[in-house]
PDB file of C-alpha atoms in Angstrom:
ATOM      1  CA  MET A   1       0.081   0.064   0.082  1.00 61.00           C
ATOM      2  CA  ALA A   2       2.817   2.441   0.851  1.00 60.00           C
ATOM      3  CA  ARG A   3       4.096   2.030  -2.832  1.00 66.00           C
ATOM      4  CA  ALA A   4       0.695   3.135  -4.298  1.00 63.00           C
ATOM      5  CA  ILE A   5       0.541   6.337  -1.883  1.00 59.00           C
ATOM      6  CA  PRO A   6       2.363   8.583  -4.317  1.00 58.00           C
ATOM      7  CA  CYS A   7      -0.361   7.834  -6.905  1.00 58.00           C
ATOM      8  CA  LEU A   8      -3.204   8.282  -4.432  1.00 59.00           C
ATOM      9  CA  THR A   9      -1.987  11.646  -3.194  1.00 57.00           C
ATOM     10  CA  SER A  10      -1.221  12.773  -6.546  1.00 58.00           C
ATOM     11  CA  GLY A  11      -4.809  12.032  -7.626  1.00 59.00           C
ATOM     12  CA  ILE A  12      -6.215  13.800  -4.626  1.00 57.00           C
ATOM     13  CA  ARG A  13      -4.190  16.932  -5.359  1.00 54.00           C
ATOM     14  CA  THR A  14      -5.082  16.748  -9.109  1.00 55.00           C
ATOM     15  CA  GLN A  15      -8.815  16.620  -8.246  1.00 52.00           C
ATOM     16  CA  GLY A  16      -8.498  19.371  -5.897  1.00 50.00           C
ATOM     17  CA  SER A  17      -6.779  21.573  -8.308  1.00 51.00           C
ATOM     18  CA  GLU A  18      -9.787  21.360 -10.646  1.00 54.00           C
ATOM     19  CA  ARG A  19     -12.128  22.883  -7.908  1.00 50.00           C
ATOM     20  CA  GLU A  20     -12.430  26.498  -6.751  1.00 54.00           C
ATOM     21  CA  ARG A  21     -10.597  25.589  -3.480  1.00 57.00           C
ATOM     22  CA  PRO A  22      -7.699  23.086  -4.111  1.00 62.00           C
ATOM     23  CA  LEU A  23      -6.893  20.474  -1.508  1.00 64.00           C
ATOM     24  CA  THR A  24      -3.792  21.718   0.380  1.00 74.00           C
ATOM     25  CA  GLY A  25      -1.966  20.059   3.289  1.00 74.00           C
ATOM     26  CA  PRO A  26      -1.360  19.070   5.931  1.00 93.00           C
ATOM     27  CA  VAL A  27      -4.818  17.658   6.294  1.00 95.00           C
ATOM     28  CA  ALA A  28      -6.596  15.512   9.040  1.00 97.00           C
ATOM     29  CA  VAL A  29      -7.249  12.006   7.724  1.00 97.00           C
ATOM     30  CA  THR A  30      -9.829   9.572   9.095  1.00 98.00           C
ATOM     31  CA  GLY A  31      -9.732   5.905   7.933  1.00 98.00           C
ATOM     32  CA  HIS A  32     -12.079   2.834   8.851  1.00 98.00           C
ATOM     33  CA  ASP A  33     -10.914  -0.780   8.448  1.00 97.00           C
ATOM     34  CA  ILE A  34      -9.195  -1.022   5.171  1.00 96.00           C
ATOM     35  CA  GLY A  35      -9.314   2.740   4.871  1.00 97.00           C
ATOM     36  CA  SER A  36      -7.333   2.697   8.168  1.00 98.00           C
ATOM     37  CA  MET A  37      -4.599   0.647   6.460  1.00 97.00           C
ATOM     38  CA  ILE A  38      -4.379   3.266   3.590  1.00 96.00           C
ATOM     39  CA  ALA A  39      -4.312   6.133   6.025  1.00 97.00           C
ATOM     40  CA  LEU A  40      -1.592   4.646   7.998  1.00 97.00           C
ATOM     41  CA  ALA A  41       0.539   3.900   4.941  1.00 96.00           C
ATOM     42  CA  TRP A  42      -0.136   7.550   3.888  1.00 95.00           C
ATOM     43  CA  ALA A  43       0.949   8.836   7.203  1.00 97.00           C
ATOM     44  CA  ALA A  44       3.952   6.760   7.446  1.00 96.00           C
ATOM     45  CA  SER A  45       5.273   7.349   3.990  1.00 95.00           C
ATOM     46  CA  HIS A  46       4.395  11.068   3.760  1.00 94.00           C
ATOM     47  CA  PRO A  47       4.013  12.466   7.237  1.00 95.00           C
ATOM     48  CA  GLU A  48       4.238  16.113   6.022  1.00 94.00           C
ATOM     49  CA  ASP A  49       0.824  15.547   4.348  1.00 94.00           C
ATOM     50  CA  ILE A  50      -1.012  14.633   7.621  1.00 96.00           C
ATOM     51  CA  SER A  51      -1.861  16.851  10.481  1.00 97.00           C
ATOM     52  CA  HIS A  52      -3.946  14.450  12.508  1.00 98.00           C
ATOM     53  CA  LEU A  53      -4.621  10.673  11.829  1.00 98.00           C
ATOM     54  CA  VAL A  54      -7.791   9.034  13.027  1.00 98.00           C
ATOM     55  CA  LEU A  55      -8.077   5.080  12.698  1.00 98.00           C
ATOM     56  CA  LEU A  56     -11.201   3.285  13.252  1.00 98.00           C
ATOM     57  CA  ASP A  57     -11.543  -0.306  14.232  1.00 98.00           C
ATOM     58  CA  ALA A  58      -8.817  -1.815  12.239  1.00 97.00           C
ATOM     59  CA  LEU A  59      -6.368  -4.490  11.991  1.00 96.00           C
ATOM     60  CA  LEU A  60      -3.065  -3.093  10.505  1.00 97.00           C
ATOM     61  CA  PRO A  61      -0.640  -4.865   8.279  1.00 97.00           C
ATOM     62  CA  GLY A  62       2.608  -5.253  10.149  1.00 97.00           C
ATOM     63  CA  LEU A  63       1.080  -4.226  13.477  1.00 97.00           C
ATOM     64  CA  GLY A  64      -0.785  -7.195  14.472  1.00 95.00           C
ATOM     65  CA  LEU A  65      -2.781  -8.184  11.441  1.00 96.00           C
ATOM     66  CA  GLU A  66      -0.636 -11.141  10.608  1.00 96.00           C
ATOM     67  CA  GLU A  67      -1.147 -12.794  14.002  1.00 95.00           C
ATOM     68  CA  ALA A  68      -4.811 -12.108  13.768  1.00 95.00           C
ATOM     69  CA  MET A  69      -5.369 -13.938  10.536  1.00 95.00           C
ATOM     70  CA  ASN A  70      -3.423 -16.903  11.565  1.00 94.00           C
ATOM     71  CA  VAL A  71      -5.986 -19.689  11.698  1.00 93.00           C
ATOM     72  CA  ALA A  72      -3.650 -22.172  13.168  1.00 93.00           C
ATOM     73  CA  GLU A  73      -3.888 -19.928  16.452  1.00 91.00           C
ATOM     74  CA  GLY A  74      -7.672 -19.327  16.197  1.00 92.00           C
ATOM     75  CA  GLY A  75      -7.381 -16.358  13.955  1.00 93.00           C
ATOM     76  CA  MET A  76      -9.778 -14.944  11.369  1.00 95.00           C
ATOM     77  CA  TRP A  77     -10.288 -17.205   8.432  1.00 94.00           C
ATOM     78  CA  HIS A  78     -11.680 -14.475   5.899  1.00 95.00           C
ATOM     79  CA  PHE A  79      -8.287 -12.778   5.214  1.00 95.00           C
ATOM     80  CA  GLY A  80      -6.711 -16.034   3.966  1.00 95.00           C
ATOM     81  CA  PHE A  81      -9.936 -16.750   1.873  1.00 97.00           C
ATOM     82  CA  PHE A  82     -10.003 -13.305   0.439  1.00 97.00           C
ATOM     83  CA  MET A  83      -6.224 -13.423  -0.516  1.00 97.00           C
ATOM     84  CA  THR A  84      -6.681 -16.673  -2.509  1.00 97.00           C
ATOM     85  CA  PRO A  85      -6.857 -15.928  -6.224  1.00 96.00           C
ATOM     86  CA  ASP A  86      -9.876 -16.460  -8.280  1.00 96.00           C
ATOM     87  CA  ILE A  87     -11.604 -18.658  -5.790  1.00 97.00           C
ATOM     88  CA  PRO A  88     -13.570 -15.945  -3.789  1.00 98.00           C
ATOM     89  CA  GLU A  89     -14.868 -14.419  -6.972  1.00 97.00           C
ATOM     90  CA  MET A  90     -16.181 -17.639  -8.281  1.00 97.00           C
ATOM     91  CA  LEU A  91     -17.933 -18.597  -5.196  1.00 98.00           C
ATOM     92  CA  LEU A  92     -19.446 -15.246  -4.276  1.00 98.00           C
ATOM     93  CA  ASP A  93     -20.322 -14.176  -7.842  1.00 98.00           C
ATOM     94  CA  GLY A  94     -24.260 -14.052  -7.961  1.00 97.00           C
ATOM     95  CA  HIS A  95     -24.418 -14.167  -4.201  1.00 98.00           C
ATOM     96  CA  GLU A  96     -23.059 -10.653  -3.414  1.00 98.00           C
ATOM     97  CA  LEU A  97     -26.253  -9.376  -1.431  1.00 98.00           C
ATOM     98  CA  GLU A  98     -26.147 -12.606   0.630  1.00 98.00           C
ATOM     99  CA  PHE A  99     -22.536 -11.781   1.232  1.00 97.00           C
ATOM    100  CA  VAL A 100     -22.877  -8.326   2.188  1.00 98.00           C
ATOM    101  CA  THR A 101     -26.004  -8.756   4.301  1.00 98.00           C
ATOM    102  CA  ALA A 102     -24.422 -11.695   6.372  1.00 97.00           C
ATOM    103  CA  THR A 103     -21.013  -9.846   6.928  1.00 96.00           C
ATOM    104  CA  PHE A 104     -22.463  -6.333   7.818  1.00 97.00           C
ATOM    105  CA  THR A 105     -25.229  -7.531  10.097  1.00 97.00           C
ATOM    106  CA  ALA A 106     -22.828  -9.738  11.897  1.00 96.00           C
ATOM    107  CA  MET A 107     -20.464  -6.832  12.567  1.00 96.00           C
ATOM    108  CA  SER A 108     -22.959  -4.045  13.542  1.00 97.00           C
ATOM    109  CA  ASN A 109     -25.724  -3.333  15.878  1.00 95.00           C
ATOM    110  CA  PRO A 110     -29.186  -4.347  14.838  1.00 95.00           C
ATOM    111  CA  GLY A 111     -30.908  -1.717  12.546  1.00 95.00           C
ATOM    112  CA  THR A 112     -27.770  -0.034  11.429  1.00 97.00           C
ATOM    113  CA  PHE A 113     -28.157  -0.792   7.740  1.00 98.00           C
ATOM    114  CA  SER A 114     -31.354  -0.848   5.772  1.00 97.00           C
ATOM    115  CA  GLU A 115     -32.102  -3.067   3.136  1.00 97.00           C
ATOM    116  CA  ALA A 116     -31.592  -0.370   0.670  1.00 98.00           C
ATOM    117  CA  ASP A 117     -28.165   0.312   2.296  1.00 98.00           C
ATOM    118  CA  LEU A 118     -27.128  -3.297   1.993  1.00 98.00           C
ATOM    119  CA  ALA A 119     -28.278  -3.456  -1.546  1.00 98.00           C
ATOM    120  CA  ALA A 120     -26.258  -0.547  -2.449  1.00 98.00           C
ATOM    121  CA  TYR A 121     -23.186  -1.997  -0.976  1.00 97.00           C
ATOM    122  CA  ALA A 122     -23.947  -5.224  -2.832  1.00 98.00           C
ATOM    123  CA  GLN A 123     -24.398  -3.549  -6.209  1.00 98.00           C
ATOM    124  CA  ALA A 124     -20.658  -2.015  -5.779  1.00 97.00           C
ATOM    125  CA  TYR A 125     -19.319  -5.631  -5.674  1.00 97.00           C
ATOM    126  CA  THR A 126     -21.630  -7.271  -8.165  1.00 98.00           C
ATOM    127  CA  GLY A 127     -19.782  -9.132 -10.746  1.00 97.00           C
ATOM    128  CA  ARG A 128     -16.445 -11.004 -10.828  1.00 97.00           C
ATOM    129  CA  GLU A 129     -14.454  -8.062 -11.799  1.00 97.00           C
ATOM    130  CA  ARG A 130     -15.780  -5.876  -9.069  1.00 97.00           C
ATOM    131  CA  LEU A 131     -15.263  -8.678  -6.694  1.00 98.00           C
ATOM    132  CA  ARG A 132     -11.713  -9.223  -7.843  1.00 97.00           C
ATOM    133  CA  ALA A 133     -11.189  -5.479  -7.415  1.00 96.00           C
ATOM    134  CA  GLY A 134     -12.379  -5.552  -4.024  1.00 95.00           C
ATOM    135  CA  PHE A 135     -10.120  -8.619  -2.941  1.00 97.00           C
ATOM    136  CA  ALA A 136      -7.117  -7.392  -4.583  1.00 96.00           C
ATOM    137  CA  HIS A 137      -6.115  -5.175  -1.581  1.00 94.00           C
ATOM    138  CA  TYR A 138      -6.274  -8.375   0.707  1.00 96.00           C
ATOM    139  CA  ARG A 139      -3.806  -9.886  -1.909  1.00 97.00           C
ATOM    140  CA  THR A 140      -1.108  -7.328  -1.025  1.00 96.00           C
ATOM    141  CA  LEU A 141      -1.436  -7.474   2.836  1.00 96.00           C
ATOM    142  CA  LEU A 142       1.808  -9.177   3.429  1.00 96.00           C
ATOM    143  CA  ASP A 143       3.581  -6.920   1.318  1.00 96.00           C
ATOM    144  CA  ASP A 144       1.852  -4.088   2.945  1.00 96.00           C
ATOM    145  CA  GLY A 145       2.898  -5.309   6.539  1.00 97.00           C
ATOM    146  CA  HIS A 146       6.555  -5.399   5.327  1.00 97.00           C
ATOM    147  CA  ASP A 147       6.376  -1.887   3.969  1.00 96.00           C
ATOM    148  CA  ASN A 148       4.616  -0.580   7.061  1.00 97.00           C
ATOM    149  CA  ARG A 149       7.374  -2.085   9.393  1.00 97.00           C
ATOM    150  CA  THR A 150      10.213  -0.681   7.257  1.00 97.00           C
ATOM    151  CA  LEU A 151       8.759   2.822   7.295  1.00 97.00           C
ATOM    152  CA  LEU A 152       8.041   2.661  10.992  1.00 97.00           C
ATOM    153  CA  ALA A 153      11.388   1.401  11.720  1.00 97.00           C
ATOM    154  CA  ARG A 154      12.776   4.488  10.163  1.00 96.00           C
ATOM    155  CA  ARG A 155      10.664   7.139  12.023  1.00 97.00           C
ATOM    156  CA  LYS A 156       7.626   7.010  14.264  1.00 98.00           C
ATOM    157  CA  LEU A 157       4.445   8.690  13.417  1.00 98.00           C
ATOM    158  CA  SER A 158       4.729  12.282  14.423  1.00 97.00           C
ATOM    159  CA  MET A 159       1.275  13.551  14.108  1.00 98.00           C
ATOM    160  CA  PRO A 160      -1.400  13.111  16.854  1.00 98.00           C
ATOM    161  CA  VAL A 161      -3.164   9.658  16.413  1.00 98.00           C
ATOM    162  CA  LEU A 162      -6.688   8.788  17.647  1.00 98.00           C
ATOM    163  CA  ALA A 163      -7.179   4.887  17.656  1.00 98.00           C
ATOM    164  CA  VAL A 164     -10.751   3.905  18.050  1.00 98.00           C
ATOM    165  CA  GLY A 165     -11.721   0.496  19.117  1.00 98.00           C
ATOM    166  CA  THR A 166     -15.156  -0.853  19.799  1.00 98.00           C
ATOM    167  CA  THR A 167     -17.039  -3.019  22.262  1.00 95.00           C
ATOM    168  CA  HIS A 168     -15.454  -6.010  20.519  1.00 94.00           C
ATOM    169  CA  SER A 169     -12.000  -4.945  19.914  1.00 95.00           C
ATOM    170  CA  GLY A 170     -11.362  -2.724  22.874  1.00 96.00           C
ATOM    171  CA  THR A 171      -8.009  -0.709  23.011  1.00 97.00           C
ATOM    172  CA  SER A 172      -5.833  -3.165  20.860  1.00 96.00           C
ATOM    173  CA  LEU A 173      -5.692  -0.775  18.052  1.00 97.00           C
ATOM    174  CA  ALA A 174      -4.147   1.918  20.240  1.00 98.00           C
ATOM    175  CA  GLU A 175      -1.868  -0.663  21.890  1.00 97.00           C
ATOM    176  CA  PHE A 176      -0.360  -1.916  18.648  1.00 97.00           C
ATOM    177  CA  LEU A 177       0.221   1.730  17.507  1.00 98.00           C
ATOM    178  CA  ALA A 178       1.715   3.113  20.693  1.00 97.00           C
ATOM    179  CA  PRO A 179       5.318   1.897  20.075  1.00 97.00           C
ATOM    180  CA  HIS A 180       5.146   3.466  16.624  1.00 98.00           C
ATOM    181  CA  ALA A 181       3.783   6.958  17.357  1.00 98.00           C
ATOM    182  CA  ASP A 182       4.620   9.878  19.539  1.00 97.00           C
ATOM    183  CA  ASN A 183       1.215  10.769  20.476  1.00 98.00           C
ATOM    184  CA  VAL A 184      -1.454   8.060  20.417  1.00 98.00           C
ATOM    185  CA  GLN A 185      -4.970   8.577  22.070  1.00 98.00           C
ATOM    186  CA  GLY A 186      -7.260   5.485  22.477  1.00 98.00           C
ATOM    187  CA  ALA A 187     -11.048   5.555  22.677  1.00 98.00           C
ATOM    188  CA  VAL A 188     -13.518   2.667  22.694  1.00 98.00           C
ATOM    189  CA  ALA A 189     -16.836   3.452  20.828  1.00 98.00           C
ATOM    190  CA  PRO A 190     -20.135   1.940  22.289  1.00 98.00           C
ATOM    191  CA  THR A 191     -20.710   0.202  18.901  1.00 98.00           C
ATOM    192  CA  GLY A 192     -19.788  -2.718  16.603  1.00 97.00           C
ATOM    193  CA  HIS A 193     -17.478  -2.521  13.856  1.00 98.00           C
ATOM    194  CA  PHE A 194     -19.136   0.320  11.904  1.00 98.00           C
ATOM    195  CA  VAL A 195     -18.547   3.172  14.392  1.00 98.00           C
ATOM    196  CA  ALA A 196     -19.623   6.050  12.290  1.00 97.00           C
ATOM    197  CA  GLU A 197     -22.687   4.626  10.894  1.00 97.00           C
ATOM    198  CA  GLU A 198     -23.824   3.005  14.335  1.00 98.00           C
ATOM    199  CA  ASP A 199     -23.416   6.018  16.470  1.00 98.00           C
ATOM    200  CA  PRO A 200     -22.541   9.173  14.546  1.00 97.00           C
ATOM    201  CA  ASP A 201     -23.115  11.390  17.581  1.00 98.00           C
ATOM    202  CA  TRP A 202     -20.398   9.613  19.391  1.00 98.00           C
ATOM    203  CA  PHE A 203     -18.075   9.597  16.523  1.00 98.00           C
ATOM    204  CA  LEU A 204     -18.530  13.393  15.758  1.00 98.00           C
ATOM    205  CA  THR A 205     -17.975  14.538  19.430  1.00 98.00           C
ATOM    206  CA  THR A 206     -14.970  12.309  19.767  1.00 98.00           C
ATOM    207  CA  LEU A 207     -13.539  13.471  16.474  1.00 98.00           C
ATOM    208  CA  THR A 208     -14.208  17.084  17.227  1.00 98.00           C
ATOM    209  CA  ASP A 209     -12.560  16.918  20.747  1.00 98.00           C
ATOM    210  CA  PHE A 210      -9.376  15.215  19.190  1.00 98.00           C
ATOM    211  CA  LEU A 211      -9.139  17.877  16.417  1.00 97.00           C
ATOM    212  CA  ALA A 212      -9.832  20.798  18.806  1.00 94.00           C
TER     213      ALA A 212
END
């Protein structure tokens, strides 16, 4: 992921230059789940771009993810499944709505997502090429872990970091980040995995306090 960050940031700046108010840094960046992986790679490789870093309920490559997905030690099975070439696309093609509904509802409080919400997410992944694109990130996770460890061994994260866990994950995200950042604040949301969707008031209050 760190290897792709120059392309990502260049694209952001290019899009910004086409508007009346171009995007300029440093900026506060918030990521959730895989978005947190991208945000961490951005902050580690280009800290000058980031004023504040907010990571929501994520396992981070190089910082505990590899252990968490080790099924031999009781880890999560889905990482290895998604990393396998071609097979996930073959099995989930035509079952996208079932897949999204099962995973999203299992990881969130009841009522978080409407049927229309789930249908919209499923549509974004419908078809083998869209599924393949979605799983492609999982297929780089081991490389991403190596890149993150290399970058963070050279320098710690210098910007303030807010690491948000949930009632399921607790403070583990903050604990994994603490050795690699100068200023880590931990918080535990009263939610399942989808913090912003499940309790937007708590999220906005916590975010505002952190950025103040």
